Every structure is written in structure tokens, then in C-alpha cells.
Amino acid sequence: MDISHLVIQLLVALGCAIIASILVPRQIPGQFVGLLAIGLAGVWLGEWGYQLLYLRYGLNHEILNWQIRSVPIIPAIVGSAIVLYTVTAFLRWGRYSN
């Protein structure tokens, strides 16, 4: 991985986290740093999930193949939405269980 790929991955992660925060309207902990962390985790989860579905079930659709420098966009958005929902659900659960 070179620097340009890392910068593209960070920008895609940030964009996907912003889109995920629009799809799942929750308050993001840590503002910008939290948004970036959720985006990076979402990109990783989306890439992993897409590879799993591709290898096990042969899922290969044109929309799922939209990429920017080998970072898939749609799986990254879905992964970011899942991570955002999970993180905020656990934080809310922890706040109310005290």
C-alpha cells in the first residue's frame, strides 16, 4: 500500500461515513475523528463482506464493482452504516444500563 492509496482510502472512508450518517441519523461520537474511524471500519467491513459474498456465492453485480483506486464504494457505504448503527447502539445501551 502506498501513500496515494491510503489517502484515497481515507477520503472514501470519510465520504462513506458522511453518507452513512445521512442514512442512519445518529449523533457520531468524536465528531471528525469518530467519523473517520467509523468510515475506515466501514470500508474494511464492506470490503470483507463483499469478498465473502463473492467467494461463497459468486455475487458479482455491476453496481457493487464501482471503485475508486480499488476501494469499493457501495460495500463501503453499507459497512459504514452498519458500523455507525452498531457503535451508537452500544453507546446508547451503555448509557442507559448505568
mmCIF file of N, CA, C and O in Angstrom:
data_model
loop_
_atom_site.group_PDB
_atom_site.id
_atom_site.type_symbol
_atom_site.label_atom_id
_atom_site.label_comp_id
_atom_site.label_asym_id
_atom_site.label_seq_id
_atom_site.Cartn_x
_atom_site.Cartn_y
_atom_site.Cartn_z
ATOM 1 N N MET A 1 0.860 -1.169 0.000
ATOM 2 C CA MET A 1 0.000 0.000 0.000
ATOM 3 C C MET A 1 0.904 1.229 0.000
ATOM 4 O O MET A 1 1.767 1.375 0.838
ATOM 5 N N ASP A 2 0.653 2.114 -0.936
ATOM 6 C CA ASP A 2 1.432 3.346 -0.996
ATOM 7 C C ASP A 2 0.620 4.505 -0.412
ATOM 8 O O ASP A 2 -0.534 4.343 -0.031
ATOM 9 N N ILE A 3 1.239 5.657 -0.353
ATOM 10 C CA ILE A 3 0.622 6.832 0.283
ATOM 11 C C ILE A 3 -0.622 7.283 -0.474
ATOM 12 O O ILE A 3 -1.633 7.645 0.139
ATOM 13 N N SER A 4 -0.570 7.247 -1.805
ATOM 14 C CA SER A 4 -1.732 7.712 -2.576
ATOM 15 C C SER A 4 -2.936 6.800 -2.344
ATOM 16 O O SER A 4 -4.070 7.285 -2.256
ATOM 17 N N HIS A 5 -2.709 5.492 -2.219
ATOM 18 C CA HIS A 5 -3.822 4.573 -1.945
ATOM 19 C C HIS A 5 -4.397 4.826 -0.560
ATOM 20 O O HIS A 5 -5.609 4.780 -0.360
ATOM 21 N N LEU A 6 -3.540 5.120 0.418
ATOM 22 C CA LEU A 6 -4.002 5.409 1.765
ATOM 23 C C LEU A 6 -4.817 6.698 1.804
ATOM 24 O O LEU A 6 -5.864 6.759 2.460
ATOM 25 N N VAL A 7 -4.373 7.723 1.084
ATOM 26 C CA VAL A 7 -5.110 8.988 1.042
ATOM 27 C C VAL A 7 -6.478 8.792 0.384
ATOM 28 O O VAL A 7 -7.495 9.288 0.880
ATOM 29 N N ILE A 8 -6.510 8.034 -0.718
ATOM 30 C CA ILE A 8 -7.785 7.752 -1.384
ATOM 31 C C ILE A 8 -8.692 6.964 -0.458
ATOM 32 O O ILE A 8 -9.893 7.246 -0.363
ATOM 33 N N GLN A 9 -8.130 5.986 0.261
ATOM 34 C CA GLN A 9 -8.943 5.196 1.181
ATOM 35 C C GLN A 9 -9.491 6.058 2.315
ATOM 36 O O GLN A 9 -10.644 5.901 2.711
ATOM 37 N N LEU A 10 -8.711 6.993 2.821
ATOM 38 C CA LEU A 10 -9.191 7.896 3.862
ATOM 39 C C LEU A 10 -10.296 8.814 3.354
ATOM 40 O O LEU A 10 -11.291 9.048 4.048
ATOM 41 N N LEU A 11 -10.139 9.327 2.137
ATOM 42 C CA LEU A 11 -11.176 10.196 1.563
ATOM 43 C C LEU A 11 -12.460 9.428 1.285
ATOM 44 O O LEU A 11 -13.558 9.932 1.545
ATOM 45 N N VAL A 12 -12.328 8.216 0.759
ATOM 46 C CA VAL A 12 -13.511 7.385 0.513
ATOM 47 C C VAL A 12 -14.171 7.033 1.846
ATOM 48 O O VAL A 12 -15.402 7.052 1.965
ATOM 49 N N ALA A 13 -13.363 6.718 2.862
ATOM 50 C CA ALA A 13 -13.906 6.393 4.177
ATOM 51 C C ALA A 13 -14.671 7.578 4.759
ATOM 52 O O ALA A 13 -15.751 7.407 5.324
ATOM 53 N N LEU A 14 -14.124 8.769 4.618
ATOM 54 C CA LEU A 14 -14.796 9.955 5.118
ATOM 55 C C LEU A 14 -16.113 10.194 4.382
ATOM 56 O O LEU A 14 -17.143 10.468 4.995
ATOM 57 N N GLY A 15 -16.085 10.074 3.062
ATOM 58 C CA GLY A 15 -17.305 10.244 2.273
ATOM 59 C C GLY A 15 -18.351 9.194 2.597
ATOM 60 O O GLY A 15 -19.546 9.505 2.721
ATOM 61 N N CYS A 16 -17.928 7.946 2.756
ATOM 62 C CA CYS A 16 -18.869 6.881 3.084
ATOM 63 C C CYS A 16 -19.454 7.059 4.479
ATOM 64 O O CYS A 16 -20.630 6.772 4.700
ATOM 65 N N ALA A 17 -18.662 7.535 5.415
ATOM 66 C CA ALA A 17 -19.178 7.780 6.759
ATOM 67 C C ALA A 17 -20.179 8.931 6.762
ATOM 68 O O ALA A 17 -21.168 8.892 7.492
ATOM 69 N N ILE A 18 -19.937 9.939 5.942
ATOM 70 C CA ILE A 18 -20.896 11.051 5.837
ATOM 71 C C ILE A 18 -22.211 10.551 5.247
ATOM 72 O O ILE A 18 -23.292 10.880 5.745
ATOM 73 N N ILE A 19 -22.137 9.743 4.211
ATOM 74 C CA ILE A 19 -23.356 9.179 3.609
ATOM 75 C C ILE A 19 -24.051 8.260 4.605
ATOM 76 O O ILE A 19 -25.284 8.265 4.720
ATOM 77 N N ALA A 20 -23.276 7.461 5.356
ATOM 78 C CA ALA A 20 -23.866 6.573 6.365
ATOM 79 C C ALA A 20 -24.555 7.374 7.461
ATOM 80 O O ALA A 20 -25.608 6.974 7.956
ATOM 81 N N SER A 21 -23.981 8.520 7.835
ATOM 82 C CA SER A 21 -24.619 9.334 8.869
ATOM 83 C C SER A 21 -25.911 9.972 8.364
ATOM 84 O O SER A 21 -26.788 10.289 9.159
ATOM 85 N N ILE A 22 -26.023 10.142 7.060
ATOM 86 C CA ILE A 22 -27.286 10.624 6.492
ATOM 87 C C ILE A 22 -28.313 9.493 6.470
ATOM 88 O O ILE A 22 -29.486 9.703 6.785
ATOM 89 N N LEU A 23 -27.861 8.278 6.137
ATOM 90 C CA LEU A 23 -28.771 7.132 6.083
ATOM 91 C C LEU A 23 -29.214 6.682 7.468
ATOM 92 O O LEU A 23 -30.356 6.256 7.659
ATOM 93 N N VAL A 24 -28.310 6.724 8.435
ATOM 94 C CA VAL A 24 -28.596 6.345 9.821
ATOM 95 C C VAL A 24 -28.397 7.600 10.664
ATOM 96 O O VAL A 24 -27.299 7.871 11.125
ATOM 97 N N PRO A 25 -29.448 8.396 10.851
ATOM 98 C CA PRO A 25 -29.275 9.688 11.534
ATOM 99 C C PRO A 25 -29.052 9.520 13.036
ATOM 100 O O PRO A 25 -29.978 9.496 13.824
ATOM 101 N N ARG A 26 -27.798 9.390 13.392
ATOM 102 C CA ARG A 26 -27.399 9.286 14.789
ATOM 103 C C ARG A 26 -26.288 10.286 15.048
ATOM 104 O O ARG A 26 -25.570 10.672 14.134
ATOM 105 N N GLN A 27 -26.121 10.676 16.296
ATOM 106 C CA GLN A 27 -25.030 11.576 16.648
ATOM 107 C C GLN A 27 -23.745 10.773 16.735
ATOM 108 O O GLN A 27 -23.657 9.784 17.455
ATOM 109 N N ILE A 28 -22.744 11.202 15.999
ATOM 110 C CA ILE A 28 -21.488 10.470 15.905
ATOM 111 C C ILE A 28 -20.579 10.894 17.053
ATOM 112 O O ILE A 28 -20.313 12.078 17.230
ATOM 113 N N PRO A 29 -20.097 9.914 17.828
ATOM 114 C CA PRO A 29 -19.191 10.262 18.922
ATOM 115 C C PRO A 29 -17.816 10.656 18.378
ATOM 116 O O PRO A 29 -17.288 10.018 17.476
ATOM 117 N N GLY A 30 -17.259 11.714 18.900
ATOM 118 C CA GLY A 30 -15.926 12.130 18.498
ATOM 119 C C GLY A 30 -15.879 12.997 17.264
ATOM 120 O O GLY A 30 -14.801 13.232 16.728
ATOM 121 N N GLN A 31 -16.968 13.487 16.780
ATOM 122 C CA GLN A 31 -17.107 14.344 15.601
ATOM 123 C C GLN A 31 -16.239 13.861 14.439
ATOM 124 O O GLN A 31 -16.506 12.810 13.889
ATOM 125 N N PHE A 32 -15.227 14.613 14.048
ATOM 126 C CA PHE A 32 -14.454 14.303 12.843
ATOM 127 C C PHE A 32 -13.628 13.027 12.990
ATOM 128 O O PHE A 32 -13.596 12.191 12.083
ATOM 129 N N VAL A 33 -12.979 12.861 14.131
ATOM 130 C CA VAL A 33 -12.158 11.660 14.348
ATOM 131 C C VAL A 33 -13.047 10.422 14.408
ATOM 132 O O VAL A 33 -12.722 9.375 13.856
ATOM 133 N N GLY A 34 -14.190 10.542 15.061
ATOM 134 C CA GLY A 34 -15.140 9.438 15.107
ATOM 135 C C GLY A 34 -15.697 9.111 13.740
ATOM 136 O O GLY A 34 -15.873 7.936 13.389
ATOM 137 N N LEU A 35 -15.962 10.143 12.956
ATOM 138 C CA LEU A 35 -16.452 9.945 11.594
ATOM 139 C C LEU A 35 -15.415 9.213 10.747
ATOM 140 O O LEU A 35 -15.741 8.280 10.016
ATOM 141 N N LEU A 36 -14.166 9.594 10.879
ATOM 142 C CA LEU A 36 -13.089 8.946 10.137
ATOM 143 C C LEU A 36 -12.888 7.503 10.594
ATOM 144 O O LEU A 36 -12.708 6.605 9.767
ATOM 145 N N ALA A 37 -12.953 7.255 11.896
ATOM 146 C CA ALA A 37 -12.798 5.892 12.408
ATOM 147 C C ALA A 37 -13.944 4.998 11.958
ATOM 148 O O ALA A 37 -13.729 3.841 11.558
ATOM 149 N N ILE A 38 -15.157 5.516 11.995
ATOM 150 C CA ILE A 38 -16.309 4.745 11.530
ATOM 151 C C ILE A 38 -16.194 4.482 10.033
ATOM 152 O O ILE A 38 -16.504 3.392 9.554
ATOM 153 N N GLY A 39 -15.724 5.462 9.283
ATOM 154 C CA GLY A 39 -15.539 5.276 7.852
ATOM 155 C C GLY A 39 -14.494 4.225 7.529
ATOM 156 O O GLY A 39 -14.694 3.378 6.656
ATOM 157 N N LEU A 40 -13.367 4.256 8.227
ATOM 158 C CA LEU A 40 -12.316 3.252 7.988
ATOM 159 C C LEU A 40 -12.788 1.854 8.362
ATOM 160 O O LEU A 40 -12.544 0.881 7.629
ATOM 161 N N ALA A 41 -13.465 1.741 9.500
ATOM 162 C CA ALA A 41 -14.001 0.440 9.890
ATOM 163 C C ALA A 41 -15.070 -0.020 8.902
ATOM 164 O O ALA A 41 -15.162 -1.210 8.570
ATOM 165 N N GLY A 42 -15.864 0.913 8.395
ATOM 166 C CA GLY A 42 -16.885 0.571 7.411
ATOM 167 C C GLY A 42 -16.300 0.131 6.083
ATOM 168 O O GLY A 42 -16.804 -0.795 5.448
ATOM 169 N N VAL A 43 -15.222 0.779 5.653
ATOM 170 C CA VAL A 43 -14.549 0.365 4.419
ATOM 171 C C VAL A 43 -14.004 -1.041 4.586
ATOM 172 O O VAL A 43 -14.159 -1.899 3.716
ATOM 173 N N TRP A 44 -13.378 -1.312 5.718
ATOM 174 C CA TRP A 44 -12.838 -2.642 5.962
ATOM 175 C C TRP A 44 -13.956 -3.683 6.005
ATOM 176 O O TRP A 44 -13.854 -4.744 5.386
ATOM 177 N N LEU A 45 -15.039 -3.391 6.733
ATOM 178 C CA LEU A 45 -16.160 -4.320 6.836
ATOM 179 C C LEU A 45 -16.831 -4.532 5.484
ATOM 180 O O LEU A 45 -17.178 -5.662 5.123
ATOM 181 N N GLY A 46 -16.992 -3.461 4.719
ATOM 182 C CA GLY A 46 -17.605 -3.583 3.404
ATOM 183 C C GLY A 46 -16.765 -4.397 2.442
ATOM 184 O O GLY A 46 -17.290 -5.244 1.709
ATOM 185 N N GLU A 47 -15.453 -4.165 2.429
ATOM 186 C CA GLU A 47 -14.574 -4.953 1.557
ATOM 187 C C GLU A 47 -14.581 -6.419 1.963
ATOM 188 O O GLU A 47 -14.647 -7.316 1.120
ATOM 189 N N TRP A 48 -14.518 -6.678 3.259
ATOM 190 C CA TRP A 48 -14.519 -8.049 3.748
ATOM 191 C C TRP A 48 -15.832 -8.755 3.421
ATOM 192 O O TRP A 48 -15.838 -9.898 2.953
ATOM 193 N N GLY A 49 -16.947 -8.083 3.653
ATOM 194 C CA GLY A 49 -18.250 -8.673 3.361
ATOM 195 C C GLY A 49 -18.458 -8.926 1.878
ATOM 196 O O GLY A 49 -19.005 -9.958 1.484
ATOM 197 N N TYR A 50 -18.007 -7.991 1.056
ATOM 198 C CA TYR A 50 -18.137 -8.165 -0.388
ATOM 199 C C TYR A 50 -17.295 -9.345 -0.866
ATOM 200 O O TYR A 50 -17.751 -10.150 -1.683
ATOM 201 N N GLN A 51 -16.069 -9.457 -0.364
ATOM 202 C CA GLN A 51 -15.222 -10.590 -0.746
ATOM 203 C C GLN A 51 -15.835 -11.911 -0.293
ATOM 204 O O GLN A 51 -15.777 -12.906 -1.015
ATOM 205 N N LEU A 52 -16.411 -11.924 0.888
ATOM 206 C CA LEU A 52 -17.056 -13.131 1.387
ATOM 207 C C LEU A 52 -18.233 -13.533 0.506
ATOM 208 O O LEU A 52 -18.377 -14.707 0.132
ATOM 209 N N LEU A 53 -19.078 -12.578 0.155
ATOM 210 C CA LEU A 53 -20.221 -12.882 -0.710
ATOM 211 C C LEU A 53 -19.778 -13.288 -2.110
ATOM 212 O O LEU A 53 -20.391 -14.147 -2.733
ATOM 213 N N TYR A 54 -18.705 -12.688 -2.587
ATOM 214 C CA TYR A 54 -18.204 -13.032 -3.919
ATOM 215 C C TYR A 54 -17.617 -14.442 -3.937
ATOM 216 O O TYR A 54 -17.892 -15.226 -4.850
ATOM 217 N N LEU A 55 -16.828 -14.779 -2.935
ATOM 218 C CA LEU A 55 -16.182 -16.094 -2.924
ATOM 219 C C LEU A 55 -17.162 -17.222 -2.623
ATOM 220 O O LEU A 55 -17.062 -18.303 -3.212
ATOM 221 N N ARG A 56 -18.092 -17.010 -1.727
ATOM 222 C CA ARG A 56 -19.014 -18.090 -1.352
ATOM 223 C C ARG A 56 -20.184 -18.245 -2.307
ATOM 224 O O ARG A 56 -20.593 -19.360 -2.598
ATOM 225 N N TYR A 57 -20.748 -17.124 -2.764
ATOM 226 C CA TYR A 57 -21.982 -17.189 -3.537
ATOM 227 C C TYR A 57 -21.842 -16.667 -4.959
ATOM 228 O O TYR A 57 -22.813 -16.662 -5.712
ATOM 229 N N GLY A 58 -20.691 -16.183 -5.316
ATOM 230 C CA GLY A 58 -20.473 -15.677 -6.665
ATOM 231 C C GLY A 58 -21.195 -14.375 -6.953
ATOM 232 O O GLY A 58 -21.465 -14.067 -8.104
ATOM 233 N N LEU A 59 -21.501 -13.622 -5.917
ATOM 234 C CA LEU A 59 -22.206 -12.347 -6.093
ATOM 235 C C LEU A 59 -21.267 -11.355 -6.764
ATOM 236 O O LEU A 59 -20.261 -10.950 -6.202
ATOM 237 N N ASN A 60 -21.599 -10.983 -7.975
ATOM 238 C CA ASN A 60 -20.770 -10.049 -8.726
ATOM 239 C C ASN A 60 -21.697 -9.180 -9.568
ATOM 240 O O ASN A 60 -22.086 -9.560 -10.662
ATOM 241 N N HIS A 61 -22.079 -8.057 -9.034
ATOM 242 C CA HIS A 61 -23.002 -7.156 -9.717
ATOM 243 C C HIS A 61 -22.258 -5.902 -10.139
ATOM 244 O O HIS A 61 -21.298 -5.489 -9.509
ATOM 245 N N GLU A 62 -22.732 -5.292 -11.201
ATOM 246 C CA GLU A 62 -22.071 -4.105 -11.747
ATOM 247 C C GLU A 62 -22.026 -2.954 -10.752
ATOM 248 O O GLU A 62 -21.021 -2.256 -10.641
ATOM 249 N N ILE A 63 -23.100 -2.748 -9.999
ATOM 250 C CA ILE A 63 -23.143 -1.641 -9.041
ATOM 251 C C ILE A 63 -22.156 -1.873 -7.902
ATOM 252 O O ILE A 63 -21.524 -0.943 -7.414
ATOM 253 N N LEU A 64 -21.996 -3.120 -7.483
ATOM 254 C CA LEU A 64 -21.075 -3.425 -6.386
ATOM 255 C C LEU A 64 -19.623 -3.284 -6.792
ATOM 256 O O LEU A 64 -18.747 -3.254 -5.943
ATOM 257 N N ASN A 65 -19.349 -3.195 -8.082
ATOM 258 C CA ASN A 65 -17.979 -3.073 -8.564
ATOM 259 C C ASN A 65 -17.529 -1.636 -8.772
ATOM 260 O O ASN A 65 -16.432 -1.423 -9.278
ATOM 261 N N TRP A 66 -18.348 -0.651 -8.419
ATOM 262 C CA TRP A 66 -17.902 0.739 -8.519
ATOM 263 C C TRP A 66 -16.757 0.936 -7.553
ATOM 264 O O TRP A 66 -16.902 0.690 -6.353
ATOM 265 N N GLN A 67 -15.632 1.394 -8.060
ATOM 266 C CA GLN A 67 -14.442 1.516 -7.230
ATOM 267 C C GLN A 67 -13.713 2.811 -7.506
ATOM 268 O O GLN A 67 -13.789 3.348 -8.601
ATOM 269 N N ILE A 68 -13.017 3.261 -6.494
ATOM 270 C CA ILE A 68 -12.057 4.347 -6.646
ATOM 271 C C ILE A 68 -10.737 3.795 -6.134
ATOM 272 O O ILE A 68 -10.598 3.519 -4.936
ATOM 273 N N ARG A 69 -9.801 3.588 -7.029
ATOM 274 C CA ARG A 69 -8.482 3.028 -6.689
ATOM 275 C C ARG A 69 -8.601 1.758 -5.863
ATOM 276 O O ARG A 69 -8.016 1.632 -4.796
ATOM 277 N N SER A 70 -9.388 0.827 -6.306
ATOM 278 C CA SER A 70 -9.626 -0.499 -5.713
ATOM 279 C C SER A 70 -10.307 -0.442 -4.344
ATOM 280 O O SER A 70 -10.217 -1.387 -3.571
ATOM 281 N N VAL A 71 -10.995 0.648 -4.039
ATOM 282 C CA VAL A 71 -11.817 0.729 -2.831
ATOM 283 C C VAL A 71 -13.269 0.713 -3.290
ATOM 284 O O VAL A 71 -13.733 1.679 -3.898
ATOM 285 N N PRO A 72 -14.017 -0.380 -3.035
ATOM 286 C CA PRO A 72 -15.407 -0.461 -3.487
ATOM 287 C C PRO A 72 -16.298 0.530 -2.734
ATOM 288 O O PRO A 72 -16.248 0.611 -1.507
ATOM 289 N N ILE A 73 -17.108 1.260 -3.476
ATOM 290 C CA ILE A 73 -17.891 2.348 -2.893
ATOM 291 C C ILE A 73 -19.146 1.843 -2.163
ATOM 292 O O ILE A 73 -19.347 2.148 -0.988
ATOM 293 N N ILE A 74 -20.001 1.099 -2.847
ATOM 294 C CA ILE A 74 -21.276 0.671 -2.267
ATOM 295 C C ILE A 74 -21.063 -0.230 -1.049
ATOM 296 O O ILE A 74 -21.687 -0.007 0.001
ATOM 297 N N PRO A 75 -20.191 -1.245 -1.110
ATOM 298 C CA PRO A 75 -19.944 -2.033 0.109
ATOM 299 C C PRO A 75 -19.369 -1.192 1.252
ATOM 300 O O PRO A 75 -19.668 -1.447 2.417
ATOM 301 N N ALA A 76 -18.583 -0.178 0.942
ATOM 302 C CA ALA A 76 -18.028 0.683 1.984
ATOM 303 C C ALA A 76 -19.123 1.523 2.647
ATOM 304 O O ALA A 76 -19.105 1.724 3.865
ATOM 305 N N ILE A 77 -20.089 1.991 1.869
ATOM 306 C CA ILE A 77 -21.208 2.757 2.438
ATOM 307 C C ILE A 77 -22.054 1.864 3.341
ATOM 308 O O ILE A 77 -22.426 2.259 4.452
ATOM 309 N N VAL A 78 -22.345 0.650 2.873
ATOM 310 C CA VAL A 78 -23.137 -0.281 3.680
ATOM 311 C C VAL A 78 -22.376 -0.655 4.956
ATOM 312 O O VAL A 78 -22.957 -0.681 6.049
ATOM 313 N N GLY A 79 -21.093 -0.916 4.826
ATOM 314 C CA GLY A 79 -20.285 -1.236 6.002
ATOM 315 C C GLY A 79 -20.232 -0.088 6.988
ATOM 316 O O GLY A 79 -20.308 -0.292 8.204
ATOM 317 N N SER A 80 -20.110 1.141 6.496
ATOM 318 C CA SER A 80 -20.088 2.317 7.374
ATOM 319 C C SER A 80 -21.410 2.497 8.097
ATOM 320 O O SER A 80 -21.435 2.862 9.276
ATOM 321 N N ALA A 81 -22.512 2.246 7.408
ATOM 322 C CA ALA A 81 -23.830 2.353 8.048
ATOM 323 C C ALA A 81 -23.981 1.299 9.143
ATOM 324 O O ALA A 81 -24.509 1.582 10.226
ATOM 325 N N ILE A 82 -23.490 0.087 8.891
ATOM 326 C CA ILE A 82 -23.563 -0.975 9.898
ATOM 327 C C ILE A 82 -22.705 -0.622 11.109
ATOM 328 O O ILE A 82 -23.145 -0.769 12.254
ATOM 329 N N VAL A 83 -21.499 -0.147 10.872
ATOM 330 C CA VAL A 83 -20.608 0.223 11.980
ATOM 331 C C VAL A 83 -21.194 1.389 12.762
ATOM 332 O O VAL A 83 -21.182 1.383 14.003
ATOM 333 N N LEU A 84 -21.718 2.398 12.085
ATOM 334 C CA LEU A 84 -22.311 3.551 12.770
ATOM 335 C C LEU A 84 -23.482 3.129 13.640
ATOM 336 O O LEU A 84 -23.580 3.526 14.808
ATOM 337 N N TYR A 85 -24.361 2.299 13.107
ATOM 338 C CA TYR A 85 -25.515 1.844 13.880
ATOM 339 C C TYR A 85 -25.073 1.028 15.090
ATOM 340 O O TYR A 85 -25.578 1.218 16.197
ATOM 341 N N THR A 86 -24.110 0.128 14.887
ATOM 342 C CA THR A 86 -23.649 -0.729 15.977
ATOM 343 C C THR A 86 -22.969 0.079 17.081
ATOM 344 O O THR A 86 -23.249 -0.128 18.271
ATOM 345 N N VAL A 87 -22.094 0.989 16.703
ATOM 346 C CA VAL A 87 -21.379 1.795 17.700
ATOM 347 C C VAL A 87 -22.350 2.659 18.492
ATOM 348 O O VAL A 87 -22.292 2.710 19.726
ATOM 349 N N THR A 88 -23.255 3.332 17.818
ATOM 350 C CA THR A 88 -24.189 4.203 18.543
ATOM 351 C C THR A 88 -25.183 3.392 19.366
ATOM 352 O O THR A 88 -25.608 3.852 20.427
ATOM 353 N N ALA A 89 -25.549 2.203 18.911
ATOM 354 C CA ALA A 89 -26.449 1.358 19.706
ATOM 355 C C ALA A 89 -25.775 0.904 20.990
ATOM 356 O O ALA A 89 -26.391 0.925 22.065
ATOM 357 N N PHE A 90 -24.502 0.507 20.899
ATOM 358 C CA PHE A 90 -23.789 0.097 22.102
ATOM 359 C C PHE A 90 -23.553 1.268 23.041
ATOM 360 O O PHE A 90 -23.627 1.112 24.263
ATOM 361 N N LEU A 91 -23.257 2.433 22.515
ATOM 362 C CA LEU A 91 -23.064 3.605 23.377
ATOM 363 C C LEU A 91 -24.364 3.994 24.072
ATOM 364 O O LEU A 91 -24.368 4.341 25.248
ATOM 365 N N ARG A 92 -25.468 3.933 23.345
ATOM 366 C CA ARG A 92 -26.766 4.267 23.943
ATOM 367 C C ARG A 92 -27.149 3.217 24.981
ATOM 368 O O ARG A 92 -27.661 3.540 26.043
ATOM 369 N N TRP A 93 -26.890 1.937 24.695
ATOM 370 C CA TRP A 93 -27.191 0.862 25.628
ATOM 371 C C TRP A 93 -26.355 1.016 26.902
ATOM 372 O O TRP A 93 -26.865 0.849 28.003
ATOM 373 N N GLY A 94 -25.084 1.335 26.759
ATOM 374 C CA GLY A 94 -24.222 1.540 27.909
ATOM 375 C C GLY A 94 -24.631 2.724 28.750
ATOM 376 O O GLY A 94 -24.502 2.732 29.964
ATOM 377 N N ARG A 95 -25.141 3.760 28.110
ATOM 378 C CA ARG A 95 -25.574 4.961 28.822
ATOM 379 C C ARG A 95 -26.810 4.681 29.654
ATOM 380 O O ARG A 95 -26.958 5.175 30.762
ATOM 381 N N TYR A 96 -27.736 3.863 29.129
ATOM 382 C CA TYR A 96 -28.986 3.593 29.835
ATOM 383 C C TYR A 96 -28.882 2.457 30.836
ATOM 384 O O TYR A 96 -29.743 2.308 31.677
ATOM 385 N N SER A 97 -27.839 1.634 30.735
ATOM 386 C CA SER A 97 -27.751 0.500 31.661
ATOM 387 C C SER A 97 -27.140 0.907 33.008
ATOM 388 O O SER A 97 -27.172 0.115 33.928
ATOM 389 N N ASN A 98 -26.587 2.095 33.113
ATOM 390 C CA ASN A 98 -25.986 2.527 34.391
ATOM 391 C C ASN A 98 -27.002 2.911 35.399
ATOM 392 O O ASN A 98 -27.980 3.370 35.362
#
